[in-house]
Amino acid sequence: MCEKSFFLPSFFFFLFKSFILMLKQTKNEMTEGTVTEESEFDIDLVTELFEKSLFGDNDVSLPLYIDAYRQINKFFSLLNKGFSFVEKDLLEKEKILHELHVADPAHYDTVNSMVSWECRLGAPFEKGSRTLLRLHRALLFIVDFLKNLKDSREEDQISMLCQASYDGTLSKYHSWIVRKLVGVAAHLLASRDCMLNAIISGRSSRHEYEVMQAITRFISIAEQVFYRLQKIYEDKNILNLP
């Protein structure tokens, strides 16, 4: 019993220390500009894909939403490795939705058709509706954080902006330990300039006002997508799926 009591705190201290070292390494990589092309987040591409996903007056194309999210998922990668658990979770959910669409394109072509079909079957807890809801919630965090970044000043701390957005969106769905780890990850985010440069895929030739215009356009389109999904889920009373 004594050995177990001694081992567990030591083990968790080792994991926490390793986590901190990993985050510092990621921060250095961003500061030095060594983010690879494969991991780049292209805000213009994501905006284009989300805009194409808008279907009719009040629906969203599911495959185009997934395509957009495959790109937007890189946003969590550029924050730092502390958010890798979010990135991996979203990748898994994108895969689930893609497989549902491939297996049954008629019912999984749009968000409305998917939700209507699954509610008719009585299975929104187990299939795409529940999975998509997780992506939907994460999108709100990204939009809120980019709003804070757009309105920030040069001297503002990115860590505080990120933490405020997380606390107001995703944190209520996460466990205590996850919230603490995200807090540490947010604290070690790179500078405002590094973050802006990463968002535009390292195209430093862009002036800051052009970057802000790109962020503003993304926010406008992403909010349209978000509120369409929100309305669909509200109408079916499934916004609080466990």
Short mmCIF file of N, CA and C in Angstrom, two decimals, residues 93 97 127-137:
data_model
loop_
_atom_site.label_atom_id
_atom_site.label_comp_id
_atom_site.label_asym_id
_atom_site.label_seq_id
_atom_site.Cartn_x
_atom_site.Cartn_y
_atom_site.Cartn_z
N LYS A 93 -13.76 11.88 -34.77
CA LYS A 93 -15.16 12.21 -35.05
C LYS A 93 -15.37 12.53 -36.53
N LEU A 97 -18.03 10.48 -39.07
CA LEU A 97 -19.02 11.14 -39.93
C LEU A 97 -18.77 10.83 -41.40
N LYS A 127 -25.17 7.80 -33.03
CA LYS A 127 -24.65 7.92 -34.39
C LYS A 127 -24.12 9.31 -34.69
N GLY A 128 -24.39 9.81 -35.90
CA GLY A 128 -23.77 11.03 -36.37
C GLY A 128 -24.16 12.29 -35.62
N SER A 129 -25.41 12.38 -35.17
CA SER A 129 -25.87 13.60 -34.51
C SER A 129 -25.04 13.91 -33.26
N ARG A 130 -24.79 12.91 -32.47
CA ARG A 130 -23.99 13.09 -31.26
C ARG A 130 -22.55 13.43 -31.61
N THR A 131 -22.01 12.78 -32.63
CA THR A 131 -20.63 13.01 -33.05
C THR A 131 -20.46 14.43 -33.59
N LEU A 132 -21.38 14.86 -34.44
CA LEU A 132 -21.29 16.19 -35.03
C LEU A 132 -21.41 17.28 -33.96
N LEU A 133 -22.18 17.01 -32.92
CA LEU A 133 -22.37 18.00 -31.86
C LEU A 133 -21.03 18.38 -31.22
N ARG A 134 -20.11 17.43 -31.12
CA ARG A 134 -18.78 17.72 -30.53
C ARG A 134 -17.99 18.68 -31.42
N LEU A 135 -18.07 18.48 -32.73
CA LEU A 135 -17.39 19.39 -33.66
C LEU A 135 -18.05 20.77 -33.61
N HIS A 136 -19.35 20.77 -33.51
CA HIS A 136 -20.12 22.01 -33.43
C HIS A 136 -19.67 22.84 -32.23
N ARG A 137 -19.50 22.21 -31.09
CA ARG A 137 -19.07 22.92 -29.88
C ARG A 137 -17.65 23.46 -30.03
#
